[in-house]
PDB file of C-alpha atoms in Angstrom:
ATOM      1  CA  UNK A   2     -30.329  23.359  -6.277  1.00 57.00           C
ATOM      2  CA  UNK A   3     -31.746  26.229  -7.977  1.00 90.00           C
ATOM      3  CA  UNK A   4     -30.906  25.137 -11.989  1.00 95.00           C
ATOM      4  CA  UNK A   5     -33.266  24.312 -14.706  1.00 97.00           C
ATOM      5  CA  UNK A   6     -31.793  22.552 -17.613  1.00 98.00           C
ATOM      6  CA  UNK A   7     -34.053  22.811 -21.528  1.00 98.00           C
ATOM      7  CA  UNK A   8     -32.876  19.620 -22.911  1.00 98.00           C
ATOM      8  CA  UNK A   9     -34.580  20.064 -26.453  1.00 97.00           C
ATOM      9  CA  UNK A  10     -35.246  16.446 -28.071  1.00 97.00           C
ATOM     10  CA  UNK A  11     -32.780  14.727 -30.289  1.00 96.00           C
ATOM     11  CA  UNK A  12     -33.291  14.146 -33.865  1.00 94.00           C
ATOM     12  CA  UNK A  13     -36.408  12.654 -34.456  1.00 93.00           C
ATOM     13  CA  UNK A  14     -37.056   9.558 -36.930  1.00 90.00           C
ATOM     14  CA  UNK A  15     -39.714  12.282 -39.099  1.00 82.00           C
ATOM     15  CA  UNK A  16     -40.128  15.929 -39.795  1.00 71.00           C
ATOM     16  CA  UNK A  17     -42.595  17.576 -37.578  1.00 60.00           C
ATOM     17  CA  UNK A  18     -45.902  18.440 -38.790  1.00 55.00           C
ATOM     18  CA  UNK A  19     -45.324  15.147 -41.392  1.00 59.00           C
ATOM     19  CA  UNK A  20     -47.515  12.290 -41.655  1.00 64.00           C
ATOM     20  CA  UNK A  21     -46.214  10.823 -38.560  1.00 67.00           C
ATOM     21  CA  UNK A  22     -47.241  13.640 -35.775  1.00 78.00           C
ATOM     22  CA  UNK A  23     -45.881  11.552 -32.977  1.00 86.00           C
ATOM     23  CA  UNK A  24     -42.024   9.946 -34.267  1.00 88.00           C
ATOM     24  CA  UNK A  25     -39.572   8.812 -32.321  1.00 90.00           C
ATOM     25  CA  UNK A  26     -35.696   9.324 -32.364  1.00 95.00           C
ATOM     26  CA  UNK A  27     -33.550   8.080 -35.343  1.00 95.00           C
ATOM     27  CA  UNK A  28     -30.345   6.414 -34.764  1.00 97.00           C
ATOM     28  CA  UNK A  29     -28.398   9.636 -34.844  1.00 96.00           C
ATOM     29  CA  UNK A  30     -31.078  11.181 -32.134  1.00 96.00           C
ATOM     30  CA  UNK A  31     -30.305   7.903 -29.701  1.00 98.00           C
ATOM     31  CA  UNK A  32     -26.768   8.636 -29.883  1.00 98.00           C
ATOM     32  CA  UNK A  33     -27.651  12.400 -29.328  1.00 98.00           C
ATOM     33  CA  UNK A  34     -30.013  11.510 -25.929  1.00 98.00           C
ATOM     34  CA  UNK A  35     -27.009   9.486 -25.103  1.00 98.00           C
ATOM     35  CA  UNK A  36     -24.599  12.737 -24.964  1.00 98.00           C
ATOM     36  CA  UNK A  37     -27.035  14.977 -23.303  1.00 98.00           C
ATOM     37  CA  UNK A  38     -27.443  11.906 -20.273  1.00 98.00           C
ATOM     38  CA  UNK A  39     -23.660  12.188 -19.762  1.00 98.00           C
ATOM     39  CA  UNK A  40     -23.482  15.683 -20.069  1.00 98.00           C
ATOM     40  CA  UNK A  41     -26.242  16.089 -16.950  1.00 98.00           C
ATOM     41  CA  UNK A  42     -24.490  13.402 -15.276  1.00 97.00           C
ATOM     42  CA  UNK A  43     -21.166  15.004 -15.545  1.00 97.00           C
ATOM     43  CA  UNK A  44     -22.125  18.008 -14.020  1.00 96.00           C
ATOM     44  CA  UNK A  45     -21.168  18.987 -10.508  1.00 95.00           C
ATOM     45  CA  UNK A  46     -22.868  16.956  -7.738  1.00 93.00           C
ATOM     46  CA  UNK A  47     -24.494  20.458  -6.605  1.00 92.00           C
ATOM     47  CA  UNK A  48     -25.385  21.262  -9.657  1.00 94.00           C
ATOM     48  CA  UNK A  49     -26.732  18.300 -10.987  1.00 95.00           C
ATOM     49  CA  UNK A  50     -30.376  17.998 -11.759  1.00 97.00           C
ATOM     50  CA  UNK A  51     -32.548  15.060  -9.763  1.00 95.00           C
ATOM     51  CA  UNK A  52     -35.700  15.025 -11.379  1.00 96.00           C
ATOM     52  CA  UNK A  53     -36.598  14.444 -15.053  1.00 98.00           C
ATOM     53  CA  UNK A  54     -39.901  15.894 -16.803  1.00 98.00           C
ATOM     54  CA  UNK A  55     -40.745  15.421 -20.405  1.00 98.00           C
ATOM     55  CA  UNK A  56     -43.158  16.523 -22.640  1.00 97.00           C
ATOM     56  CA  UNK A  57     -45.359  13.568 -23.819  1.00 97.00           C
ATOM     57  CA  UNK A  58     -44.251  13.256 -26.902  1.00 95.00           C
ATOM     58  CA  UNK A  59     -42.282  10.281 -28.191  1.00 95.00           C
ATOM     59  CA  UNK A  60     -39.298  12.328 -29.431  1.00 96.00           C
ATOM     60  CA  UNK A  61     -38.884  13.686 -25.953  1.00 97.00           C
ATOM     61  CA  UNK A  62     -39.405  10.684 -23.839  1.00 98.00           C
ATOM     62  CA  UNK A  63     -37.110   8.803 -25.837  1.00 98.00           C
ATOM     63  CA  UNK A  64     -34.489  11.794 -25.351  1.00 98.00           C
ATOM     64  CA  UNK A  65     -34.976  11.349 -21.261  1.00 98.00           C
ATOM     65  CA  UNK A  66     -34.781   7.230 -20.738  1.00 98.00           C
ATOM     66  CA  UNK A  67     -30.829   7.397 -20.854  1.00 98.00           C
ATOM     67  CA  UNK A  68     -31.000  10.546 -17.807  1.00 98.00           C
ATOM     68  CA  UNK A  69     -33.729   8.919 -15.937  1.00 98.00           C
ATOM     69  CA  UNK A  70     -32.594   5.355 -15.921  1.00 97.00           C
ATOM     70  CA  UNK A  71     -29.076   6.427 -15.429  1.00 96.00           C
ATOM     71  CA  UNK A  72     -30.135   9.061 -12.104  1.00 95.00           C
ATOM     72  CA  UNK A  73     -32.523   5.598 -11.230  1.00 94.00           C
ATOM     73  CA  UNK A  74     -35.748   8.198 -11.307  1.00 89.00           C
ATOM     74  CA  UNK A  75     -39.240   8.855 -12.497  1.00 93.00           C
ATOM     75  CA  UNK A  76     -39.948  10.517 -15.229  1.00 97.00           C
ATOM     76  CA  UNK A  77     -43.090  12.836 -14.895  1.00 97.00           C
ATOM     77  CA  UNK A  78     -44.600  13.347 -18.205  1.00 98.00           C
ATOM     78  CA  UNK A  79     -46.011  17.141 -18.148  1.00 97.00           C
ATOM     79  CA  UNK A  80     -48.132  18.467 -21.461  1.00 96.00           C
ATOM     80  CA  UNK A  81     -47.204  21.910 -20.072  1.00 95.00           C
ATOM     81  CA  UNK A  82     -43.837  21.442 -21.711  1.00 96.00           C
ATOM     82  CA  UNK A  83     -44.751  19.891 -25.077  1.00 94.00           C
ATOM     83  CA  UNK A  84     -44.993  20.636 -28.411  1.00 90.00           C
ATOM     84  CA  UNK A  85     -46.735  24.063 -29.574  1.00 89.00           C
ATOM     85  CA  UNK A  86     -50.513  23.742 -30.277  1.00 84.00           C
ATOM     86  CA  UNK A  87     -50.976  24.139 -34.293  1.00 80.00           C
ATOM     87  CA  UNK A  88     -54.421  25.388 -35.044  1.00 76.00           C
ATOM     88  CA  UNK A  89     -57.505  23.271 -35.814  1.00 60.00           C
ATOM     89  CA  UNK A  90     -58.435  24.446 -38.829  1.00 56.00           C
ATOM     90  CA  UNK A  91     -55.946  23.549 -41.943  1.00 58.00           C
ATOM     91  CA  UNK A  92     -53.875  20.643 -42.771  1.00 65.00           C
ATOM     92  CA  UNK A  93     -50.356  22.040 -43.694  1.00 70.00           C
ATOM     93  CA  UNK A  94     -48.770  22.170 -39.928  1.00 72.00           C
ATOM     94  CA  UNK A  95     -45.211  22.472 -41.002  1.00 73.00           C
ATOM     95  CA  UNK A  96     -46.518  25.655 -43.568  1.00 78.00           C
ATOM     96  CA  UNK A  97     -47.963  27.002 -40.373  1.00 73.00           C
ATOM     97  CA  UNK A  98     -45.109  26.832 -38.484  1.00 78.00           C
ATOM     98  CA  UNK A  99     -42.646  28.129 -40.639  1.00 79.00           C
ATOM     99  CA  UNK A 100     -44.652  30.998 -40.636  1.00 81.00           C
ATOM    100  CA  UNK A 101     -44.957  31.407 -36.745  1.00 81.00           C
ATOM    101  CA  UNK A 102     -41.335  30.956 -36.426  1.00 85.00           C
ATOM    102  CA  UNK A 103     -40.645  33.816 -39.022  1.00 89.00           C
ATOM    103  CA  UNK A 104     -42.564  36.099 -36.932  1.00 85.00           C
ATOM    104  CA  UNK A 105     -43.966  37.359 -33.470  1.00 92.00           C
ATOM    105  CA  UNK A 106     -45.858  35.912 -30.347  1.00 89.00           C
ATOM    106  CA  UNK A 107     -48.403  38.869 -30.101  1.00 89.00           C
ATOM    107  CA  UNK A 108     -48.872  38.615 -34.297  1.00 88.00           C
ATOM    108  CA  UNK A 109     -50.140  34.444 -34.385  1.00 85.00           C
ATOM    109  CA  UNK A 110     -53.389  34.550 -34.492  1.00 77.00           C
ATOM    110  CA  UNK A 111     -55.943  31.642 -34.577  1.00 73.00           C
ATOM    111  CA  UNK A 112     -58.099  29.689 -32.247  1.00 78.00           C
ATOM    112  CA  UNK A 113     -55.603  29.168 -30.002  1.00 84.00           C
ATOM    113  CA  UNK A 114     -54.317  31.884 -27.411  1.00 87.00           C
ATOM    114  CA  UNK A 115     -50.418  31.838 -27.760  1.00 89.00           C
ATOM    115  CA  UNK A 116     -50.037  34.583 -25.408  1.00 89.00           C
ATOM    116  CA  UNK A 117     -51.606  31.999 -22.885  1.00 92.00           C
ATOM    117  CA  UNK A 118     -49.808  28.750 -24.132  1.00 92.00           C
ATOM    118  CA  UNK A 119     -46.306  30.404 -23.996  1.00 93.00           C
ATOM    119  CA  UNK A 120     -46.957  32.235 -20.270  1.00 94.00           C
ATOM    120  CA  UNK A 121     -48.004  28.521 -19.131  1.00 95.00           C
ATOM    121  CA  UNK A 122     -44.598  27.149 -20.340  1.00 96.00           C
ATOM    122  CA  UNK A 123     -42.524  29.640 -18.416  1.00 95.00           C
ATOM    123  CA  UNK A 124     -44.799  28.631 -15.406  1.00 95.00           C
ATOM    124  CA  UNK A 125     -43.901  25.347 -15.764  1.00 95.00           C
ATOM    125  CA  UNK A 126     -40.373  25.925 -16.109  1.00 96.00           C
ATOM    126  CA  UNK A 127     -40.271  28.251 -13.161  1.00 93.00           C
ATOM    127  CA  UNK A 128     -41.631  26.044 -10.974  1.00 83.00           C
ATOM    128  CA  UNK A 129     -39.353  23.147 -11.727  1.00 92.00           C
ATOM    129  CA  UNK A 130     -35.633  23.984  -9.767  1.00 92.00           C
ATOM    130  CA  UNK A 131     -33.203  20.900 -10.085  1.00 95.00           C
ATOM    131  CA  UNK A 132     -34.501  19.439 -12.836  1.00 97.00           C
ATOM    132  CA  UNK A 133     -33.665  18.396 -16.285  1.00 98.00           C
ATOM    133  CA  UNK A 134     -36.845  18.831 -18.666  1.00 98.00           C
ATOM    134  CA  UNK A 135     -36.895  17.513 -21.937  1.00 98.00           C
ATOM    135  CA  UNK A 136     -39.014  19.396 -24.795  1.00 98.00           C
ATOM    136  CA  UNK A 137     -38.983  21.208 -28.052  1.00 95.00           C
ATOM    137  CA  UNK A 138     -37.563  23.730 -30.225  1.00 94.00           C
ATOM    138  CA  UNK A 139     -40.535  26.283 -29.482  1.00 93.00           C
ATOM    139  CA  UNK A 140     -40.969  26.167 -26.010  1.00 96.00           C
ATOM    140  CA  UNK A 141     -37.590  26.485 -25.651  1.00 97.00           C
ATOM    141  CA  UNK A 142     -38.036  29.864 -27.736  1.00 95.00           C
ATOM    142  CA  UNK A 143     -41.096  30.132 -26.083  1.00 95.00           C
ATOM    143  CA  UNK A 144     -38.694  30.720 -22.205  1.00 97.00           C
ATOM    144  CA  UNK A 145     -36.221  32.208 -23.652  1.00 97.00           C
ATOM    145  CA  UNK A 146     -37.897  34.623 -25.656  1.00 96.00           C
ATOM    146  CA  UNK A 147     -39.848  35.889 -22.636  1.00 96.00           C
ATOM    147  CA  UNK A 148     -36.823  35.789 -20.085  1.00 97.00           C
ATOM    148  CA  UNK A 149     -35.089  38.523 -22.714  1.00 96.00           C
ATOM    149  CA  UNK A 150     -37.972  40.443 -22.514  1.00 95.00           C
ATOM    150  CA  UNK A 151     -38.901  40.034 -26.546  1.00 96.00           C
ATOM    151  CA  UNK A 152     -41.767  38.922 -28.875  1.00 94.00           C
ATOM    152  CA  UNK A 153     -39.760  37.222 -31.533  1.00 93.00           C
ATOM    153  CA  UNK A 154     -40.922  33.532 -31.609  1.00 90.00           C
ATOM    154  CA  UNK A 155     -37.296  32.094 -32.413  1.00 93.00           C
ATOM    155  CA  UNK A 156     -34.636  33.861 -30.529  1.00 94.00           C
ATOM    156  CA  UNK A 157     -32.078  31.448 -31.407  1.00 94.00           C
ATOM    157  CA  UNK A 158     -31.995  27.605 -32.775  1.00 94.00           C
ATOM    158  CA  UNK A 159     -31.391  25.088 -29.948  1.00 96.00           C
ATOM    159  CA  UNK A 160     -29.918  22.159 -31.995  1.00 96.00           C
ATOM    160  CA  UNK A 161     -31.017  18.245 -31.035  1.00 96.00           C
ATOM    161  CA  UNK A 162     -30.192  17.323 -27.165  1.00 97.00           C
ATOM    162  CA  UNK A 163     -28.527  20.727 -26.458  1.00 97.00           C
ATOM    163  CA  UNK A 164     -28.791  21.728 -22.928  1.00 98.00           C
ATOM    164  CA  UNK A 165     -30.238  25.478 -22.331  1.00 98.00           C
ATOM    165  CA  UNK A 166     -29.717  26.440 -18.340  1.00 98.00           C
ATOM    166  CA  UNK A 167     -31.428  28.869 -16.400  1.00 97.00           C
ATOM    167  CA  UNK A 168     -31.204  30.056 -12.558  1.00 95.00           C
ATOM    168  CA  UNK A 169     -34.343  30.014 -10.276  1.00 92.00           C
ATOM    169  CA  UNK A 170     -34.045  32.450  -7.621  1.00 87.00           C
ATOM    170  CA  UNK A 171     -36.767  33.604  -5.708  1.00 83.00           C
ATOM    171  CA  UNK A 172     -39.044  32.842  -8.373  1.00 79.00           C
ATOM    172  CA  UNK A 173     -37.344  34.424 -11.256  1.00 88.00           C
ATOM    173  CA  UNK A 174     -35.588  32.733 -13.920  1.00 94.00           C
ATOM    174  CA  UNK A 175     -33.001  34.168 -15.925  1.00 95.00           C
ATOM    175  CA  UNK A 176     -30.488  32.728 -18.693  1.00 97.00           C
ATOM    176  CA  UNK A 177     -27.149  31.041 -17.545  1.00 96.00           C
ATOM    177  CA  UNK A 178     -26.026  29.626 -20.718  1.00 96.00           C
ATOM    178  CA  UNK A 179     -28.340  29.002 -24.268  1.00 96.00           C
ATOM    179  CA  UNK A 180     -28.276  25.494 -25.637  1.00 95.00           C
ATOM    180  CA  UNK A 181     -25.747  24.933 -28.518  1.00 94.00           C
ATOM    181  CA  UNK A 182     -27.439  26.363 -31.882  1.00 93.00           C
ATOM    182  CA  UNK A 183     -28.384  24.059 -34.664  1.00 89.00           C
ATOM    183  CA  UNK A 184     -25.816  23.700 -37.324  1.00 80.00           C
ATOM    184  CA  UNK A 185     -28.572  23.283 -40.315  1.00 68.00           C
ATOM    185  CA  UNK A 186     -32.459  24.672 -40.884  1.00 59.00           C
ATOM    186  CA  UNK A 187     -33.579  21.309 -40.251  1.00 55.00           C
ATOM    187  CA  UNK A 188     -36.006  21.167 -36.858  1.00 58.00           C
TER     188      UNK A 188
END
């Protein structure tokens, strides 16, 4: 099977870039892990993904228990799919992000190299056929943004568990169907 499904994480129990940097889902983001397990499992057999990856963080693995004890699997826990980097210097993450999300890839500028971060994500992705990985609102972006062939950082808002799907063949991905869009601002 050649399909790659973007589940992004369901509502987490804390803004991002809060005091908790690692929270886990709220009630509403179980339930919303929930749909997204039945969703994957009520795909077509052939279609269906057989492998789980998550980023590490808490939001996500909590997102991916329901798929992967449902499909009886591992889970591999890959950083190449987590959360974007924020930059060392500066406390106000969530100011910082706002900001990148506002803009472009090539314009974020810092001690990290975005250019670098985002090209890994896609090579993670790429190299993942038949398999459902949960992650975030950015590296989402981060795919899908490069797959259209644009700089923008947000190219649309994936809301909590949707399911983005792309098509692996021969090594190139391209965009079957974009998760549903969030209904609010809120990440």
């Amino acid at each position: 099977m050649s399909r790659i499904y973007l589940i992004r994480h369901g509502r987490p129990s804390a803004v991002w870039g809060g005091a908790d940097h690692d929270p886990g889902l709220d009630l509403e983001g179980h339930a919303q892990a929930a749909f997204a397990a039945k969703a994957l499992l009520a795909l077509p057999v052939y279609e269906r993904p057989t492998m789980a990856v998550s980023s590490p963080m808490r939001r996500c693995l909590e997102t991916a228990a329901p798929f992967v004890q449902a499909i009886g699997g591992e889970l591999e826990v890959a950083d190449a799919v987590s959360e974007i980097p924020t930059p060392q210097a500066g406390g106000d993450r969530s100011g910082w992000l706002g900001q990148a999300l506002r803009g472009r890839w090539s314009e974020i500028t810092g001690d990290i190299d975005y250019s670098a971060w985002r090209a890994s994500v896609l090579a993670a992705v790429t190299d993942r056929p038949g398999t459902a990985i949960f992650t975030h609102f950015v590296a989402i972006n981060a795919v899908v943004s490069q797959l259209m062939g644009v700089d923008d950082v947000t190219v649309f808002r994936p809301g909590h568990a949707s399911i983005t799907i792309l098509e692996a063949n021969r090594g190139q991905l391209e965009i079957v169907r974009q998760g549903t869009e969030a209904a609010t601002g809120v990440l």
